[in-house]
Structure formats: C-alpha cells, structure tokens
Tab-separated table of C-alpha atoms and ligand atoms in Angstrom:
chain	number	residue	atom	x	y	z
A	1335	MET	CA	-2.294	3.550	-23.709
A	1336	ASP	CA	-3.331	3.274	-27.364
A	1337	ALA	CA	-5.252	6.058	-29.101
A	1338	ILE	CA	-8.635	4.304	-28.885
A	1339	SER	CA	-8.540	3.478	-25.176
A	1340	GLY	CA	-7.166	6.983	-24.561
A	1341	ALA	CA	-10.171	8.472	-26.322
A	1342	ILE	CA	-12.588	6.197	-24.464
A	1343	ASP	CA	-10.943	7.100	-21.188
A	1344	ARG	CA	-11.203	10.835	-21.895
A	1345	LYS	CA	-14.837	10.430	-22.936
A	1346	ARG	CA	-15.597	8.429	-19.791
A	1347	ARG	CA	-13.940	11.116	-17.667
A	1348	ALA	CA	-15.775	13.963	-19.340
A	1349	GLY	CA	-19.050	12.035	-19.088
A	1350	SER	CA	-18.674	11.176	-15.450
A	1351	ALA	CA	-17.772	14.707	-14.450
A	1352	ALA	CA	-20.715	16.105	-16.367
A	1353	SER	CA	-23.203	13.707	-14.812
A	1354	GLY	CA	-21.841	14.155	-11.327
A	1355	ASN	CA	-20.834	10.494	-11.177
A	1356	GLY	CA	-17.271	10.463	-10.071
A	1357	ARG	CA	-15.315	7.338	-9.316
A	1358	VAL	CA	-12.493	6.320	-7.043
A	1359	ALA	CA	-9.368	4.382	-7.913
A	1360	LEU	CA	-7.759	2.898	-4.825
A	1361	VAL	CA	-4.139	2.856	-5.944
A	1362	GLY	CA	-1.035	1.259	-4.448
A	1363	ALA	CA	1.965	3.569	-4.739
A	1364	GLY	CA	4.566	0.905	-3.910
A	1365	PRO	CA	7.208	1.191	-1.208
A	1366	GLY	CA	8.996	4.344	-2.308
A	1367	ASP	CA	11.013	4.076	-5.511
A	1368	PRO	CA	8.702	5.723	-8.076
A	1369	ASP	CA	9.917	3.303	-10.750
A	1370	LEU	CA	8.016	0.588	-8.901
A	1371	LEU	CA	4.635	2.131	-9.713
A	1372	THR	CA	2.531	0.038	-12.067
A	1373	LEU	CA	1.693	1.554	-15.434
A	1374	ARG	CA	-1.953	1.697	-14.398
A	1375	ALA	CA	-1.104	3.485	-11.165
A	1376	ALA	CA	0.921	6.087	-13.044
A	1377	ARG	CA	-1.913	6.540	-15.526
A	1378	ARG	CA	-4.590	6.935	-12.864
A	1379	ILE	CA	-2.456	9.452	-10.942
A	1380	SER	CA	-1.835	11.514	-14.057
A	1381	GLU	CA	-5.567	11.589	-14.918
A	1382	ALA	CA	-7.024	12.294	-11.472
A	1383	ASP	CA	-9.013	15.405	-10.541
A	1384	ALA	CA	-8.236	14.784	-6.871
A	1385	ILE	CA	-5.620	12.692	-5.093
A	1386	VAL	CA	-6.147	11.755	-1.480
A	1387	TYR	CA	-2.798	10.484	-0.220
A	1388	ASP	CA	-1.106	9.002	2.811
A	1389	HIS	CA	2.072	9.891	4.542
A	1390	LEU	CA	4.248	7.203	2.911
A	1391	VAL	CA	3.613	8.486	-0.614
A	1392	GLY	CA	6.659	10.337	-1.942
A	1393	ARG	CA	6.833	13.680	-3.746
A	1394	GLU	CA	8.143	12.159	-7.008
A	1395	ILE	CA	4.958	10.147	-7.263
A	1396	LEU	CA	2.710	13.125	-6.534
A	1397	ASP	CA	4.618	15.034	-9.216
A	1398	LEU	CA	2.914	12.790	-11.785
A	1399	ALA	CA	-0.401	14.482	-10.995
A	1400	ARG	CA	-1.984	17.060	-13.257
A	1401	ARG	CA	-1.011	20.597	-12.274
A	1402	ASP	CA	-4.645	21.433	-11.561
A	1403	ALA	CA	-5.338	18.276	-9.547
A	1404	LYS	CA	-6.363	18.731	-5.926
A	1405	LEU	CA	-3.799	17.058	-3.661
A	1406	ILE	CA	-5.249	16.219	-0.276
A	1407	TYR	CA	-2.993	14.876	2.471
A	1408	VAL	CA	-4.749	12.693	5.003
A	1409	GLY	CA	-1.702	11.541	6.939
A	1410	LYS	CA	-1.892	8.211	8.717
A	1411	GLU	CA	1.366	7.988	10.568
A	1412	ARG	CA	1.169	5.510	13.380
A	1413	ASP	CA	-0.917	6.971	16.233
A	1414	ASN	CA	-1.101	10.250	14.382
A	1415	HIS	CA	-3.921	10.006	11.917
A	1416	THR	CA	-4.340	13.419	10.340
A	1417	LEU	CA	-7.940	12.517	9.463
A	1418	PRO	CA	-9.864	9.756	11.213
A	1419	GLN	CA	-10.782	6.829	8.967
A	1420	GLU	CA	-14.498	7.724	8.868
A	1421	GLN	CA	-13.656	11.218	7.673
A	1422	ILE	CA	-11.374	9.851	4.956
A	1423	ASN	CA	-14.218	7.600	3.786
A	1424	ALA	CA	-16.623	10.555	3.849
A	1425	LEU	CA	-14.162	12.737	1.898
A	1426	LEU	CA	-13.811	10.119	-0.861
A	1427	ILE	CA	-17.583	9.820	-1.123
A	1428	ARG	CA	-18.027	13.602	-1.197
A	1429	LEU	CA	-15.431	14.066	-3.950
A	1430	ALA	CA	-16.917	11.266	-6.045
A	1431	HIS	CA	-20.439	12.652	-5.605
A	1432	ALA	CA	-19.130	15.983	-6.868
A	1433	GLY	CA	-18.121	14.212	-10.091
A	1434	SER	CA	-14.367	13.933	-9.517
A	1435	MET	CA	-12.087	11.168	-10.730
A	1436	VAL	CA	-10.477	10.468	-7.387
A	1437	VAL	CA	-7.289	8.576	-6.717
A	1438	ARG	CA	-6.956	7.273	-3.192
A	1439	LEU	CA	-3.213	6.775	-3.041
A	1440	LYS	CA	-1.625	4.525	-0.433
A	1441	GLY	CA	1.892	3.305	0.214
A	1442	GLY	CA	2.679	-0.254	-0.897
A	1443	ASP	CA	-0.352	-2.346	-1.730
A	1444	PRO	CA	-3.758	-1.027	-0.652
A	1445	PHE	CA	-4.946	-4.438	0.546
A	1446	ILE	CA	-1.964	-5.191	2.798
A	1447	PHE	CA	-2.160	-3.480	6.183
A	1448	GLY	CA	-3.571	-0.449	4.408
A	1449	ARG	CA	-7.247	-0.366	5.344
A	1450	GLY	CA	-8.026	-0.432	1.637
A	1451	GLY	CA	-10.759	-2.975	2.281
A	1452	GLU	CA	-12.504	-0.686	4.762
A	1453	GLU	CA	-12.382	2.245	2.364
A	1454	ILE	CA	-13.925	0.410	-0.566
A	1455	GLU	CA	-16.564	-1.120	1.716
A	1456	ALA	CA	-17.654	2.443	2.453
A	1457	LEU	CA	-17.616	3.277	-1.275
A	1458	ALA	CA	-19.609	0.158	-2.097
A	1459	ASP	CA	-22.172	1.062	0.575
A	1460	ALA	CA	-22.452	4.563	-0.871
A	1461	GLY	CA	-22.907	3.230	-4.414
A	1462	ILE	CA	-19.689	4.846	-5.696
A	1463	ALA	CA	-17.917	3.160	-8.633
A	1464	PHE	CA	-14.401	2.103	-7.739
A	1465	GLU	CA	-11.457	0.047	-8.881
A	1466	VAL	CA	-8.358	-1.203	-7.083
A	1467	VAL	CA	-4.850	-0.952	-8.506
A	1468	PRO	CA	-2.374	-3.220	-6.709
A	1469	GLY	CA	1.024	-1.945	-5.645
A	1470	VAL	CA	4.345	-3.489	-4.696
A	1471	THR	CA	4.027	-4.153	-1.006
A	1472	ALA	CA	6.839	-3.185	1.363
A	1473	ALA	CA	7.722	-6.853	1.967
A	1474	SER	CA	8.445	-7.368	-1.732
A	1475	GLY	CA	10.202	-4.062	-2.227
A	1476	ALA	CA	12.309	-4.274	0.917
A	1477	SER	CA	13.295	-7.907	0.514
A	1478	CYS	CA	14.214	-7.511	-3.157
A	1479	TYR	CA	16.219	-4.321	-2.597
A	1480	ALA	CA	17.973	-5.877	0.420
A	1481	GLY	CA	18.870	-9.100	-1.435
A	1482	ILE	CA	16.802	-11.269	0.921
A	1483	PRO	CA	14.591	-13.723	-0.980
A	1484	LEU	CA	11.493	-14.308	1.143
A	1485	THR	CA	11.289	-17.936	0.081
A	1486	HIS	CA	14.221	-20.114	-0.883
A	1487	ARG	CA	14.316	-23.887	-1.220
A	1488	ASP	CA	17.186	-24.176	1.271
A	1489	HIS	CA	15.613	-21.884	3.860
A	1490	ALA	CA	11.884	-21.159	3.800
A	1491	GLN	CA	8.851	-22.694	2.159
A	1492	THR	CA	6.414	-20.387	3.923
A	1493	CYS	CA	6.284	-16.654	4.387
A	1494	LEU	CA	4.106	-14.894	6.932
A	1495	PHE	CA	3.198	-11.210	6.820
A	1496	VAL	CA	2.172	-9.868	10.227
A	1497	THR	CA	1.683	-6.490	11.818
A	1498	GLY	CA	3.535	-5.522	14.963
A	1499	HIS	CA	1.265	-2.555	15.535
A	1500	LEU	CA	-1.542	-3.879	17.639
A	1501	LYS	CA	-4.644	-2.482	19.153
A	1502	GLN	CA	-4.062	-0.971	22.617
A	1503	GLY	CA	-0.288	-1.303	22.007
A	1504	GLY	CA	-0.248	-4.949	23.165
A	1505	CYS	CA	1.256	-7.879	21.277
A	1506	ASP	CA	-1.417	-10.475	20.581
A	1507	LEU	CA	0.177	-12.227	17.629
A	1508	ASP	CA	-0.151	-15.958	16.990
A	1509	TRP	CA	3.231	-16.770	18.532
A	1510	ASP	CA	3.068	-20.501	17.719
A	1511	ALA	CA	2.664	-19.700	14.045
A	1512	LEU	CA	5.499	-17.201	14.150
A	1513	VAL	CA	8.186	-19.597	15.312
A	1514	ARG	CA	7.604	-22.527	12.937
A	1515	PRO	CA	10.708	-23.832	11.186
A	1516	LYS	CA	11.549	-23.218	7.524
A	1517	GLN	CA	9.649	-19.985	7.205
A	1518	THR	CA	10.251	-16.286	6.879
A	1519	VAL	CA	8.325	-13.842	9.040
A	1520	VAL	CA	7.876	-10.297	7.785
A	1521	ILE	CA	6.721	-7.777	10.350
A	1522	TYR	CA	5.142	-4.524	9.237
A	1523	MET	CA	4.858	-1.618	11.696
A	1524	GLY	CA	6.944	-3.528	14.215
A	1525	LEU	CA	9.778	-1.133	15.002
A	1526	GLY	CA	8.223	0.226	18.196
A	1527	GLN	CA	7.501	-3.269	19.546
A	1528	LEU	CA	10.640	-4.964	18.241
A	1529	GLY	CA	12.212	-5.737	21.634
A	1530	GLU	CA	8.966	-7.228	22.911
A	1531	ILE	CA	8.352	-9.234	19.741
A	1532	ALA	CA	11.892	-10.665	19.735
A	1533	LYS	CA	11.622	-11.680	23.392
A	1534	ARG	CA	8.277	-13.380	22.820
A	1535	MET	CA	9.605	-15.306	19.804
A	1536	ILE	CA	12.565	-16.567	21.816
A	1537	ALA	CA	10.291	-17.495	24.729
A	1538	GLN	CA	8.122	-19.396	22.249
A	1539	GLY	CA	11.109	-21.517	21.188
A	1540	MET	CA	12.779	-19.722	18.316
A	1541	ARG	CA	16.586	-19.826	18.527
A	1542	ALA	CA	18.042	-16.650	19.934
A	1543	ASP	CA	20.607	-16.452	17.122
A	1544	MET	CA	17.949	-16.509	14.384
A	1545	PRO	CA	18.975	-13.908	11.813
A	1546	VAL	CA	16.886	-10.729	11.613
A	1547	ALA	CA	17.092	-7.841	9.179
A	1548	VAL	CA	15.507	-4.469	9.691
A	1549	ILE	CA	15.171	-2.455	6.504
A	1550	GLU	CA	14.565	1.252	6.850
A	1551	ASP	CA	13.256	3.374	3.970
A	1552	ALA	CA	13.329	0.417	1.612
A	1553	THR	CA	13.819	1.017	-2.127
A	1554	ARG	CA	14.817	4.645	-1.635
A	1555	ALA	CA	18.340	6.024	-1.918
A	1556	SER	CA	18.221	6.398	1.868
A	1557	GLN	CA	17.614	2.654	2.443
A	1558	ARG	CA	19.514	1.135	5.365
A	1559	VAL	CA	19.717	-2.503	6.366
A	1560	VAL	CA	20.653	-3.622	9.848
A	1561	ARG	CA	21.361	-7.310	10.313
A	1562	ALA	CA	21.452	-8.858	13.751
A	1563	THR	CA	19.938	-11.791	15.618
A	1564	LEU	CA	16.676	-12.078	17.509
A	1565	GLU	CA	18.611	-11.599	20.712
A	1566	THR	CA	20.560	-8.542	19.581
A	1567	VAL	CA	18.250	-6.840	17.111
A	1568	ALA	CA	16.507	-4.387	19.458
A	1569	GLU	CA	19.858	-3.039	20.626
A	1570	ALA	CA	21.298	-2.996	17.085
A	1571	VAL	CA	18.356	-0.974	15.804
A	1572	LYS	CA	18.682	1.460	18.675
A	1573	ASP	CA	22.426	1.858	18.050
A	1574	ALA	CA	21.853	2.477	14.356
A	1575	GLY	CA	19.028	4.950	15.135
A	1576	LEU	CA	16.591	3.423	12.657
A	1577	ASN	CA	13.247	5.158	12.202
A	1578	PRO	CA	9.957	4.234	10.519
A	1579	PRO	CA	9.152	3.212	7.918
A	1580	ALA	CA	11.014	-0.002	8.601
A	1581	LEU	CA	10.286	-3.613	7.887
A	1582	ILE	CA	11.517	-6.545	9.951
A	1583	VAL	CA	12.448	-9.858	8.337
A	1584	VAL	CA	13.080	-12.887	10.549
A	1585	GLY	CA	14.510	-16.137	9.191
A	1586	THR	CA	17.649	-17.752	7.847
A	1587	VAL	CA	17.052	-16.151	4.426
A	1588	VAL	CA	18.407	-12.981	6.037
A	1589	ASN	CA	21.927	-14.481	5.825
A	1590	LEU	CA	21.710	-14.274	2.027
A	1591	ASN	CA	21.884	-10.482	2.302
A	1592	GLN	CA	25.626	-10.781	2.781
A	1593	ARG	CA	26.066	-12.214	-0.732
A	1594	LEU	CA	23.022	-10.899	-2.559
A	1595	ALA	CA	22.728	-7.240	-1.521
A	1596	TRP	CA	22.848	-5.367	-4.822
A	1597	PHE	CA	21.190	-2.028	-4.142
A	1598	ALA	CA	23.579	0.676	-3.071
A	1599	GLY	CA	21.230	2.758	-0.913
A	1600	ARG	CA	23.027	4.310	2.004
A	1601	THR	CA	25.854	2.078	3.236
A	1602	ALA	CA	24.340	-0.221	5.797
A	1603	THR	CA	25.210	0.652	9.366
A	1604	ALA	CA	24.844	-3.060	9.896
A	1605	ALA	CA	25.262	-3.849	13.565
A	1606	ASP	CA	26.391	-7.115	12.085
A	1607	ALA	CA	26.039	-9.663	14.790
A	1608	LEU	CA	26.042	-12.693	12.501
B	710	SAM	C1	0.445	1.076	7.365
B	710	SAM	S1	1.590	-0.097	6.800
B	710	SAM	C2	1.253	0.014	5.093
B	710	SAM	C3	1.787	-1.133	4.304
B	710	SAM	C4	1.547	-0.976	2.815
B	710	SAM	N1	0.138	-1.021	2.514
B	710	SAM	C5	2.307	-2.000	2.017
B	710	SAM	O1	1.693	-2.838	1.337
B	710	SAM	O2	3.539	-1.952	2.045
B	710	SAM	C6	3.098	0.798	6.975
B	710	SAM	C7	4.279	-0.114	7.252
B	710	SAM	O3	4.753	-0.687	6.052
B	710	SAM	C8	6.150	-0.822	6.113
B	710	SAM	N2	6.746	-0.005	5.049
B	710	SAM	C9	6.095	0.713	4.128
B	710	SAM	N3	6.957	1.309	3.289
B	710	SAM	C10	8.185	0.951	3.707
B	710	SAM	C11	9.486	1.239	3.246
B	710	SAM	N4	9.729	2.015	2.179
B	710	SAM	N5	10.524	0.702	3.922
B	710	SAM	C12	10.330	-0.098	4.980
B	710	SAM	N6	9.125	-0.401	5.454
B	710	SAM	C13	8.064	0.094	4.821
B	710	SAM	C14	6.589	-0.339	7.488
B	710	SAM	O4	6.616	-1.451	8.355
B	710	SAM	C15	5.474	0.603	7.824
B	710	SAM	O5	5.364	0.796	9.219
C-alpha cells in the first residue's frame, strides 16, 4: 500500500470507529498455504479490530492479525457448527454496529460452498457496509498442488464443482451432468459420501476405471494424494485413512498427476490402482 492510500485507510478506520459505523470484509483465506492469501486479504486481516473465522483457517494466517484484535472462532465443521448461521450473521452485525472493522474469514473462496452469499445478504439487510475479498478455492489449490490441471485440451473442456454434502445426508446431485464425457468433476465435502457417489456415477454410465484423485489437506506440508479409480476409490481412501478436508477430482486429467506432481507434501500413500 502506498503512503496516501495507507493514510486514507487509517483515516477511514478511525472515522468509522468513532462514528460507530463499522464494516465487514468477507475474506477468502485460500486452501491452507498462507502464501496463497491475496495481498488484500493479508491487508484486511492485519488491519481488523475483530476476526470471525472458520475451522479451516490456519494459525499462520491468524498470526497476521493485530495483537489486540479480537479473534472469534465460529467453527463450521461438517455437522458440527460451533455457532448456527443466524448467530454468526447476528455477531457480524453486532460487531459492525459497535464500530469495529470486522474480517469474516473463511477457507478458500467465500462464494464457493462457503455461505458467503447468505452472510452478506444479512449484512445488506442490516445496512452494514461490506466488501468481499476472493480467495483461492480448494479446487484450484488442490489441483495445482497435486499437478492435476482441471481443464486440458486432451482431456476436459468442462469442469464442474459440486458438493457431496447434501441436506438430510442424501445424494441428490444431477447425475446426468456428472457423467458427461470430456469433463472434470470436483467434489467438495464428498469424503463421507464417496462410496455412494462413486457407485451412482458408475450406475449412471461412467466407466468404472475412470481415474479419481482424493487430495487431503491440499497445499499444506501435510498434503496427501490418493489416486484410484471410481470402482476402487472408496476402499483406497479407507486404506490410506484420509480425513477431511479432502477434495475429490474425477476425470482423466487425474492421470497427469503421475508426471506433473511437483509439490512434495507428505509422500502420497497412493493406493495406486491405475
Ligand atoms: C465448506 S467447504 C468450503 C470451501 C471453500 N469455500 C473453498 O472455496 O475452498 C469445505 C470443503 O472444501 C474442501 N477443502 C477446503 N480446504 C481444503 C484443503 N486444504 N484440502 C482439501 N480440500 C479442501 C473440502 O472438500 C472441504 O470439505
């Protein structure tokens, strides 16, 4: 930041706190590696009076906060929301009304399976000023760090992002869309339903030996990649003992991991069925 915008920023902060008009920055923290934060994200985190953060946000990123900043954990592991969504919305509104510069910090990108839209709807309704800072979503981080290009002229012209975590635990995905040729399917929050999802994709006509990668803890030193096929992946993941957060990539691009994996991470316990 140059000197002038720094001064304006400081003035704006002082002014907003004095007048009781706080604001909220909804900030994407990226998938894990702190070096993947945007410059704006890092700046907003370092300026914030209060940071309301989710469970996938790492310590190194929180360490960028001011020493006197309030750090408020609101959880949001699957099925284990520390604070219900309405209370998170209410907390953001309360902090902003008290004049705080609030950072609402979420893993990945706030607008991709992150309920960011719902949170800023509540802010908009309450008349709170907000901005949104995009982050590197897990699909980008995981695929890049695993050496699996999501599109590739020889393999996939389309890429679908879907969630495997469905209301009432059922799988009501658009199965026809999932099994189209020449595409890559990226499944967020799908580890718990992986066996079911793989079976349904095969039943819908996808070849049973379609390559699948499951990337655990992507972009962190602890990253692991398990490669298998649709038919074998549930077993392979169980054998390797993978845990969330994990991202599932389905498509022939997965084969490129064998040549293009560049990130050391933890040596892949690849149940390598290919
Ligand atoms: C609630 S969603 C949030 C997604 C986030 N907003 C994003 O853009 O990446 C959480 C899911 O994202 C995926 N995910 C997030 N971070 C990950 C990581 N470091 N490694 C693998 N998967 C990750 C997992 O599928 C996880 O269950």
